[in-house]
Short mmCIF file of C-alpha atoms and ligand atoms in Angstrom, two decimals:
data_model
loop_
_atom_site.label_atom_id
_atom_site.label_comp_id
_atom_site.label_asym_id
_atom_site.label_seq_id
_atom_site.Cartn_x
_atom_site.Cartn_y
_atom_site.Cartn_z
CA LYS A 197 0.00 0.00 0.00
CA ILE A 198 1.40 3.36 -1.05
CA ASP A 199 1.65 6.00 1.65
CA THR A 200 0.97 9.45 0.20
CA ARG A 201 1.30 11.50 3.40
CA LEU A 202 4.64 12.96 2.39
CA TRP A 203 3.49 13.82 -1.12
CA SER A 204 2.70 17.33 -2.29
CA SER A 205 -0.94 17.87 -3.19
CA LYS A 206 0.36 18.35 -6.75
CA ALA A 207 1.81 14.82 -6.80
CA ARG A 208 -1.35 13.46 -5.23
CA ASN A 209 -3.67 15.06 -7.75
CA LEU A 210 -1.86 14.13 -10.97
CA SER A 211 -3.37 11.57 -13.34
CA PRO A 212 -0.34 10.42 -15.35
CA TYR A 213 -0.39 9.43 -19.01
CA VAL A 214 -0.61 5.68 -19.58
CA PRO A 215 1.34 4.63 -22.69
CA GLY A 216 0.35 1.60 -24.75
CA GLU A 217 1.81 -1.53 -23.18
CA GLN A 218 5.36 -2.67 -23.97
CA PRO A 219 5.18 -6.44 -23.37
CA GLN A 220 8.56 -8.17 -23.34
CA HIS A 221 7.55 -11.53 -24.88
CA ASN A 222 8.83 -12.52 -28.29
CA ASN A 223 6.66 -13.50 -31.21
CA LEU A 224 4.06 -10.89 -30.36
CA CYS A 225 2.74 -8.96 -33.28
CA LYS A 226 2.97 -5.53 -31.69
CA LEU A 227 0.74 -3.11 -33.56
CA ASN A 228 -0.28 -0.94 -30.61
CA THR A 229 2.14 1.97 -30.13
CA ASN A 230 2.95 3.23 -33.63
CA GLU A 231 6.60 2.28 -33.53
CA ASN A 232 8.26 1.81 -36.92
CA PRO A 233 8.46 -1.87 -37.94
CA PHE A 234 11.81 -1.29 -39.67
CA PRO A 235 15.19 -0.69 -38.06
CA PRO A 236 16.81 2.76 -38.01
CA SER A 237 19.55 3.69 -40.47
CA PRO A 238 22.64 1.52 -39.94
CA LYS A 239 24.56 4.81 -39.65
CA VAL A 240 22.85 5.38 -36.28
CA GLY A 241 24.38 2.28 -34.69
CA GLU A 242 27.76 3.08 -36.25
CA ALA A 243 27.74 6.61 -34.82
CA ILE A 244 26.79 5.36 -31.35
CA ALA A 245 29.41 2.58 -31.50
CA LYS A 246 32.00 5.18 -32.42
CA VAL A 247 31.21 7.25 -29.34
CA LEU A 248 31.45 4.12 -27.19
CA GLU A 249 34.59 2.68 -28.74
CA GLN A 250 36.75 5.62 -29.65
CA GLN A 251 35.57 8.18 -27.19
CA ALA A 252 34.39 6.12 -24.23
CA SER A 253 36.49 8.23 -21.92
CA ASP A 254 34.48 11.20 -23.16
CA LEU A 255 31.46 9.82 -21.35
CA ARG A 256 32.99 11.23 -18.15
CA LEU A 257 32.32 14.68 -19.66
CA TYR A 258 28.90 16.31 -19.98
CA PRO A 259 27.41 16.34 -23.48
CA ALA A 260 26.96 19.51 -25.58
CA PRO A 261 24.19 21.27 -23.59
CA GLU A 262 22.45 22.73 -26.63
CA SER A 263 23.07 19.70 -28.92
CA ASP A 264 24.74 22.03 -31.45
CA ASP A 265 25.72 19.43 -34.07
CA LEU A 266 22.28 17.82 -34.08
CA ARG A 267 20.52 21.18 -34.32
CA ALA A 268 22.84 22.27 -37.13
CA ALA A 269 22.12 19.04 -39.05
CA LEU A 270 18.36 19.51 -38.58
CA ALA A 271 18.57 23.18 -39.60
CA LYS A 272 20.37 22.24 -42.80
CA ALA A 273 17.93 19.42 -43.63
CA TYR A 274 14.87 21.64 -43.03
CA HIS A 275 16.33 24.83 -44.57
CA LEU A 276 16.24 26.79 -41.31
CA ASP A 277 18.69 28.64 -39.06
CA THR A 278 20.06 26.73 -36.10
CA ASN A 279 18.35 29.24 -33.77
CA GLN A 280 14.99 28.11 -35.20
CA VAL A 281 15.58 24.54 -33.97
CA PHE A 282 15.12 23.11 -30.47
CA VAL A 283 15.71 19.49 -29.39
CA GLY A 284 14.64 17.53 -26.32
CA ASN A 285 14.40 14.09 -24.75
CA GLY A 286 11.58 12.88 -26.97
CA SER A 287 8.90 15.21 -28.27
CA ASP A 288 6.93 14.49 -25.09
CA GLU A 289 9.57 16.45 -23.16
CA VAL A 290 9.56 19.18 -25.82
CA LEU A 291 5.76 19.38 -25.43
CA ALA A 292 6.08 19.68 -21.63
CA LEU A 293 8.44 22.64 -22.10
CA VAL A 294 6.00 24.11 -24.65
CA PHE A 295 3.18 24.00 -22.08
CA ALA A 296 5.37 25.65 -19.44
CA SER A 297 6.72 28.30 -21.86
CA PHE A 298 3.56 29.40 -23.67
CA PHE A 299 0.36 28.12 -22.11
CA MET A 300 0.65 28.99 -18.39
CA LYS A 301 -1.49 32.10 -18.82
CA GLU A 302 -4.93 33.39 -17.88
CA ARG A 303 -6.47 32.56 -21.24
CA PRO A 304 -7.23 28.88 -21.94
CA LEU A 305 -5.46 26.49 -24.28
CA LEU A 306 -7.60 25.03 -27.08
CA ALA A 307 -7.23 21.48 -28.42
CA PRO A 308 -9.48 18.98 -30.23
CA ASP A 309 -11.54 16.73 -27.93
CA ILE A 310 -10.19 13.64 -29.68
CA SER A 311 -6.43 13.93 -29.93
CA TYR A 312 -3.16 12.89 -28.26
CA SER A 313 -4.11 12.02 -24.71
CA PHE A 314 -0.92 13.51 -23.26
CA TYR A 315 -2.25 17.08 -23.80
CA PRO A 316 -4.83 16.93 -20.97
CA VAL A 317 -2.17 15.39 -18.71
CA TYR A 318 0.26 18.25 -19.35
CA ALA A 319 -2.54 20.78 -18.89
CA GLN A 320 -3.12 19.35 -15.44
CA THR A 321 0.59 19.13 -14.60
CA PHE A 322 1.16 22.79 -15.49
CA GLY A 323 -2.18 24.14 -14.23
CA VAL A 324 -3.28 25.10 -17.74
CA ASP A 325 -6.99 25.60 -18.41
CA LEU A 326 -7.68 23.32 -21.40
CA VAL A 327 -10.82 23.83 -23.48
CA GLN A 328 -11.53 20.89 -25.76
CA ILE A 329 -13.15 21.68 -29.10
CA ALA A 330 -15.29 18.90 -30.57
CA LEU A 331 -14.17 17.37 -33.83
CA GLU A 332 -16.75 17.47 -36.62
CA GLU A 333 -19.00 14.45 -37.22
CA ASP A 334 -16.46 13.04 -39.73
CA PHE A 335 -13.59 13.61 -37.22
CA SER A 336 -12.21 16.55 -39.20
CA ILE A 337 -11.09 19.82 -37.56
CA ASP A 338 -13.00 23.02 -38.39
CA PRO A 339 -10.70 26.04 -37.75
CA ASP A 340 -13.78 28.26 -37.32
CA ALA A 341 -14.66 26.34 -34.15
CA TYR A 342 -11.49 27.79 -32.55
CA ARG A 343 -12.61 31.43 -32.71
CA GLN A 344 -12.28 32.39 -29.04
CA PRO A 345 -9.65 34.11 -26.88
CA CYS A 346 -6.86 31.67 -25.96
CA SER A 347 -3.19 31.43 -24.97
CA GLY A 348 -2.62 28.88 -27.69
CA ILE A 349 -3.93 26.03 -29.78
CA ILE A 350 -2.38 22.58 -29.95
CA ILE A 351 -3.26 20.21 -32.77
CA ALA A 352 -1.67 16.90 -33.72
CA ASN A 353 -1.35 16.86 -37.52
CA PRO A 354 -1.96 14.22 -38.75
CA ASN A 355 -4.28 13.85 -35.78
CA ALA A 356 -3.98 10.90 -33.42
CA PRO A 357 -5.70 8.50 -33.31
CA THR A 358 -7.69 9.38 -36.46
CA GLY A 359 -4.78 9.84 -38.89
CA LEU A 360 -6.64 12.69 -40.61
CA LEU A 361 -4.66 15.63 -42.04
CA LEU A 362 -5.40 19.33 -41.58
CA SER A 363 -4.50 21.50 -44.58
CA LEU A 364 -1.86 24.21 -44.48
CA ALA A 365 -4.59 26.67 -45.52
CA ASP A 366 -6.45 25.87 -42.29
CA ILE A 367 -3.26 26.20 -40.23
CA ARG A 368 -2.59 29.62 -41.83
CA LYS A 369 -6.12 30.62 -40.89
CA LEU A 370 -5.61 29.63 -37.23
CA ALA A 371 -2.27 31.49 -37.09
CA SER A 372 -3.59 34.69 -38.64
CA GLU A 373 -6.77 34.75 -36.55
CA HIS A 374 -4.83 34.25 -33.28
CA THR A 375 -1.79 36.50 -33.56
CA ASN A 376 -1.37 36.69 -29.77
CA ALA A 377 -1.51 32.92 -29.28
CA VAL A 378 1.04 30.20 -30.02
CA ILE A 379 -0.21 27.68 -32.56
CA VAL A 380 1.52 24.36 -31.88
CA ILE A 381 1.35 21.75 -34.63
CA ASP A 382 2.44 18.35 -33.32
CA GLU A 383 3.77 16.64 -36.43
CA ALA A 384 4.73 13.30 -34.86
CA TYR A 385 3.41 11.53 -37.99
CA ILE A 386 3.85 14.15 -40.73
CA ASP A 387 6.57 12.20 -42.57
CA PHE A 388 3.95 9.60 -43.49
CA ALA A 389 1.53 12.16 -44.94
CA GLN A 390 0.93 11.56 -48.59
CA ILE A 391 1.56 14.33 -51.05
CA LYS A 392 -0.64 13.94 -54.10
CA GLU A 393 1.51 13.21 -57.10
CA GLY A 394 1.80 16.07 -59.52
CA ASP A 395 0.25 18.57 -57.13
CA VAL A 396 2.90 21.30 -56.91
CA ASP A 397 1.30 23.05 -53.92
CA ALA A 398 0.96 19.87 -51.94
CA GLN A 399 3.19 20.90 -49.01
CA VAL A 400 2.01 19.16 -45.87
CA SER A 401 4.41 20.20 -43.09
CA ALA A 402 3.83 23.50 -41.29
CA VAL A 403 7.63 23.88 -41.07
CA SER A 404 7.18 25.64 -44.42
CA LEU A 405 5.19 28.38 -42.59
CA ILE A 406 7.46 29.34 -39.72
CA ASN A 407 9.36 32.08 -41.56
CA GLU A 408 6.00 33.62 -42.40
CA TYR A 409 4.19 33.27 -39.04
CA ASP A 410 6.06 34.10 -35.83
CA ASN A 411 3.40 32.29 -33.75
CA ILE A 412 3.60 28.83 -35.34
CA LEU A 413 5.66 26.22 -33.50
CA VAL A 414 6.04 22.75 -35.04
CA THR A 415 7.09 19.70 -33.03
CA GLN A 416 8.36 16.47 -34.54
CA THR A 417 9.99 13.28 -33.28
CA PHE A 418 12.60 10.66 -34.20
CA SER A 419 10.36 8.00 -32.63
CA LYS A 420 8.13 7.13 -35.58
CA SER A 421 9.46 7.92 -39.06
CA ARG A 422 13.10 7.54 -37.99
CA SER A 423 12.60 4.26 -36.07
CA LEU A 424 14.26 5.67 -32.93
CA ALA A 425 11.58 5.56 -30.21
CA GLY A 426 14.16 3.99 -27.88
CA LEU A 427 16.69 6.81 -28.31
CA ARG A 428 14.28 9.55 -27.08
CA VAL A 429 14.81 12.51 -29.37
CA GLY A 430 12.22 15.10 -30.40
CA MET A 431 12.42 18.59 -31.83
CA ALA A 432 10.61 21.88 -32.28
CA PHE A 433 10.89 24.30 -35.18
CA GLY A 434 9.82 27.93 -34.94
CA ASN A 435 10.70 31.58 -34.85
CA ALA A 436 13.96 32.24 -32.91
CA SER A 437 12.03 34.02 -30.13
CA LEU A 438 9.84 30.97 -29.49
CA ILE A 439 12.92 28.73 -29.51
CA GLU A 440 14.64 31.03 -27.01
CA ALA A 441 11.70 30.66 -24.60
CA LEU A 442 11.98 26.86 -24.82
CA THR A 443 15.75 27.04 -24.25
CA ARG A 444 15.27 29.20 -21.13
CA MET A 445 12.67 26.78 -19.81
CA LYS A 446 14.89 23.75 -20.54
CA ASN A 447 17.85 25.36 -18.79
CA SER A 448 15.69 26.04 -15.74
CA PHE A 449 14.87 22.35 -15.50
CA ASN A 450 17.57 20.13 -17.10
CA SER A 451 20.54 21.56 -19.04
CA PHE A 452 21.55 18.21 -20.57
CA PRO A 453 18.41 16.40 -21.75
CA LEU A 454 20.18 14.64 -24.65
CA ASP A 455 23.11 12.39 -23.82
CA LYS A 456 26.12 11.95 -26.14
CA LEU A 457 24.81 8.70 -27.62
CA ALA A 458 21.43 10.22 -28.46
CA GLN A 459 23.03 13.29 -30.04
CA ALA A 460 25.41 11.17 -32.15
CA GLY A 461 22.72 8.68 -33.22
CA ALA A 462 20.11 11.29 -34.06
CA THR A 463 22.62 13.37 -36.06
CA ALA A 464 23.60 10.28 -38.10
CA SER A 465 19.91 9.60 -38.77
CA VAL A 466 19.35 13.13 -40.12
CA LEU A 467 22.42 12.87 -42.35
CA ASP A 468 21.20 9.60 -43.92
CA ALA A 469 18.44 11.24 -45.97
CA ASP A 470 18.28 8.45 -48.59
CA TYR A 471 17.53 5.77 -46.03
CA PHE A 472 14.87 7.97 -44.43
CA GLU A 473 13.10 8.58 -47.76
CA GLN A 474 13.15 4.90 -48.61
CA MET A 475 11.78 3.78 -45.24
CA ARG A 476 8.96 6.26 -45.04
CA GLN A 477 7.84 5.38 -48.57
CA GLN A 478 7.81 1.72 -47.58
CA VAL A 479 5.56 2.42 -44.60
CA ILE A 480 3.23 4.55 -46.76
CA ASP A 481 2.96 1.71 -49.31
CA LEU A 482 2.26 -0.83 -46.56
CA ARG A 483 -0.41 1.49 -45.13
CA GLN A 484 -2.14 1.59 -48.52
CA SER A 485 -2.21 -2.19 -48.84
CA LEU A 486 -3.34 -2.66 -45.21
CA THR A 487 -6.15 -0.15 -45.83
CA ALA A 488 -7.23 -2.02 -48.96
CA GLU A 489 -7.24 -5.38 -47.18
CA LEU A 490 -9.20 -4.08 -44.20
CA THR A 491 -11.70 -2.44 -46.53
CA ALA A 492 -12.11 -5.76 -48.34
CA LEU A 493 -12.98 -7.28 -44.94
CA ASP A 494 -15.76 -4.71 -44.62
CA TYR A 495 -13.90 -2.41 -42.23
CA ASN A 496 -14.53 1.30 -42.42
CA VAL A 497 -11.00 2.78 -42.56
CA LEU A 498 -10.40 6.53 -42.18
CA PRO A 499 -8.03 7.98 -44.80
CA SER A 500 -4.76 7.86 -42.83
CA HIS A 501 -1.72 10.08 -43.29
CA ALA A 502 0.13 8.36 -40.43
CA ASN A 503 1.84 5.02 -39.75
CA PHE A 504 -1.38 3.62 -38.31
CA VAL A 505 -4.95 3.19 -39.50
CA PHE A 506 -8.12 3.93 -37.55
CA ALA A 507 -10.65 1.30 -38.54
CA ARG A 508 -14.15 0.28 -37.52
CA PRO A 509 -15.41 -3.28 -38.00
CA LYS A 510 -18.86 -3.06 -39.66
CA GLU A 511 -20.03 -5.99 -37.61
CA GLY A 512 -18.86 -7.04 -34.18
CA ASN A 513 -17.63 -4.63 -31.59
CA ALA A 514 -14.10 -3.28 -31.70
CA SER A 515 -13.29 -4.18 -28.11
CA ALA A 516 -14.21 -7.84 -28.71
CA VAL A 517 -12.08 -7.92 -31.87
CA ALA A 518 -9.12 -6.45 -29.94
CA SER A 519 -9.46 -9.12 -27.23
CA ALA A 520 -9.75 -11.92 -29.78
CA LEU A 521 -6.61 -10.67 -31.57
CA ARG A 522 -4.74 -10.45 -28.29
CA GLU A 523 -5.43 -14.13 -27.64
CA GLN A 524 -3.55 -14.82 -30.85
CA GLY A 525 -0.62 -12.62 -29.86
CA ILE A 526 -1.62 -9.62 -31.95
CA ILE A 527 -1.89 -6.35 -30.02
CA VAL A 528 -3.78 -3.34 -31.38
CA ARG A 529 -5.05 -0.27 -29.52
CA HIS A 530 -8.66 0.21 -28.49
CA PHE A 531 -9.76 3.44 -26.78
CA ASN A 532 -12.73 3.07 -24.49
CA LYS A 533 -13.88 6.62 -25.15
CA PRO A 534 -17.16 8.06 -26.46
CA ARG A 535 -17.31 8.43 -30.27
CA ILE A 536 -14.25 6.27 -30.90
CA ASN A 537 -14.98 3.10 -28.94
CA GLU A 538 -16.09 1.30 -32.12
CA TYR A 539 -12.67 1.85 -33.71
CA LEU A 540 -9.31 0.11 -33.51
CA ARG A 541 -6.02 1.92 -33.99
CA ILE A 542 -3.70 -0.43 -35.81
CA THR A 543 -0.03 0.39 -36.36
CA VAL A 544 1.25 -0.38 -39.86
CA GLY A 545 3.59 -3.36 -39.50
CA THR A 546 5.87 -5.22 -41.90
CA ALA A 547 4.16 -7.06 -44.79
CA GLU A 548 4.38 -10.25 -42.69
CA GLN A 549 2.85 -8.65 -39.60
CA ASN A 550 0.04 -7.07 -41.61
CA GLN A 551 -0.67 -10.45 -43.22
CA ARG A 552 -0.79 -12.12 -39.81
CA LEU A 553 -3.34 -9.52 -38.71
CA ILE A 554 -5.47 -9.91 -41.83
CA ASP A 555 -5.40 -13.72 -41.59
CA ALA A 556 -6.51 -13.52 -37.95
CA LEU A 557 -9.35 -11.13 -38.81
CA LYS A 558 -10.48 -13.40 -41.65
CA ALA A 559 -10.50 -16.38 -39.29
CA LEU A 560 -12.56 -14.40 -36.76
CA GLN A 561 -15.11 -13.53 -39.43
CA ALA A 562 -15.29 -17.17 -40.57
CA ASP A 563 -15.85 -18.28 -36.94
CA ALA A 564 -18.62 -15.70 -36.57
CA GLU A 565 -20.31 -17.00 -39.74
CA VAL A 566 -20.16 -20.59 -38.53
CA ALA A 567 -21.67 -19.46 -35.23
CA THR A 568 -24.66 -17.89 -36.97
CA ILE A 569 -25.48 -20.89 -39.20
C1 LIG B 724 4.30 9.44 -30.40
C2 LIG B 724 3.76 10.82 -30.24
C3 LIG B 724 4.48 11.83 -29.57
C4 LIG B 724 5.68 11.58 -28.72
O1 LIG B 724 6.75 11.11 -29.26
P1 LIG B 724 8.11 10.96 -28.49
O2 LIG B 724 8.43 9.52 -28.55
O3 LIG B 724 7.99 11.48 -27.09
O4 LIG B 724 9.03 11.80 -29.29
C5 LIG B 724 3.97 13.12 -29.58
N1 LIG B 724 2.79 13.40 -30.15
C6 LIG B 724 2.07 12.46 -30.76
C7 LIG B 724 0.77 12.84 -31.37
C8 LIG B 724 2.51 11.15 -30.80
O5 LIG B 724 1.76 10.19 -31.35
#
């Protein structure tokens, strides 16, 4: 029994985020936390091995506090200045610093009601008044619904767990209608967004807007598209003044959030652009075939721009399907929340993993048919 007498009332009143489970058994088909099914660039391991082998004695020294080499590599890759780039220990930490830097104000923070479930947790941690704005009937975001005084707006784009994409035109609208608020676009999945072929204006990342709007801050992560969830590296891109606020906040909490191994590995990942392009295209292709197969099984699948699909079985409830899959060693995510409790969020796996899922779903449907005869 935990004794909370010595706890602060803050510690007592928190309701921490619960991540999708990380079971340690082998042979599980783990499609529940949107990790990348493919390994990171081999250059990442080489760079980390080099730090360990050739410079092991350097581990007695503190790492570069502002991760200069990594930020310079990111700046070059995204055509920005280094002072427009911030990095942290996973984008979750970057988001925590964002809440502390921009949203601890009188005016409320606005976010969609169905979105990344860490936002309400941070709002509570930092005493931020969060007003949740309902998604439309089709789960899309209507920027007009955000017309009210606020300290900021935070939107995951593509949204989680729906996978739907908000257009840059809508993001411009939010930024220009709220010039005294920080518009945070959490682009954890943006590298999987599909640009329509031949459409010259089909930019999807709001990074392309930060030189134009001084109130847009974009966060991204190495966890999904760069296959480095275990390394814990995330970043923010924005106007130098926004980045300076994050740096001040970081240095009032932890001056060295990224260790030497993480800095070396993440930098190597950014420099291996060819590998990155190849891997993200592979995941996009696998998402398309998984979507087609689920649709053929009569699932209603939302058009996903992420490395997961959000799908509703036309017959049979989602929670029962998730439990039946689990019995066969396949784990997907089910959210027991109003409006989305008939959906499953399924991470795009390798071709073999996706096939194992589809075969299991087919078998379930066959069993159900036998049961009704
Ligand atoms: C995965 C995820 C993150 C956090 O990623 P990190 O691993 O902490 O970098 C942030 N936002 C959304 C919407 C995510 O899905």
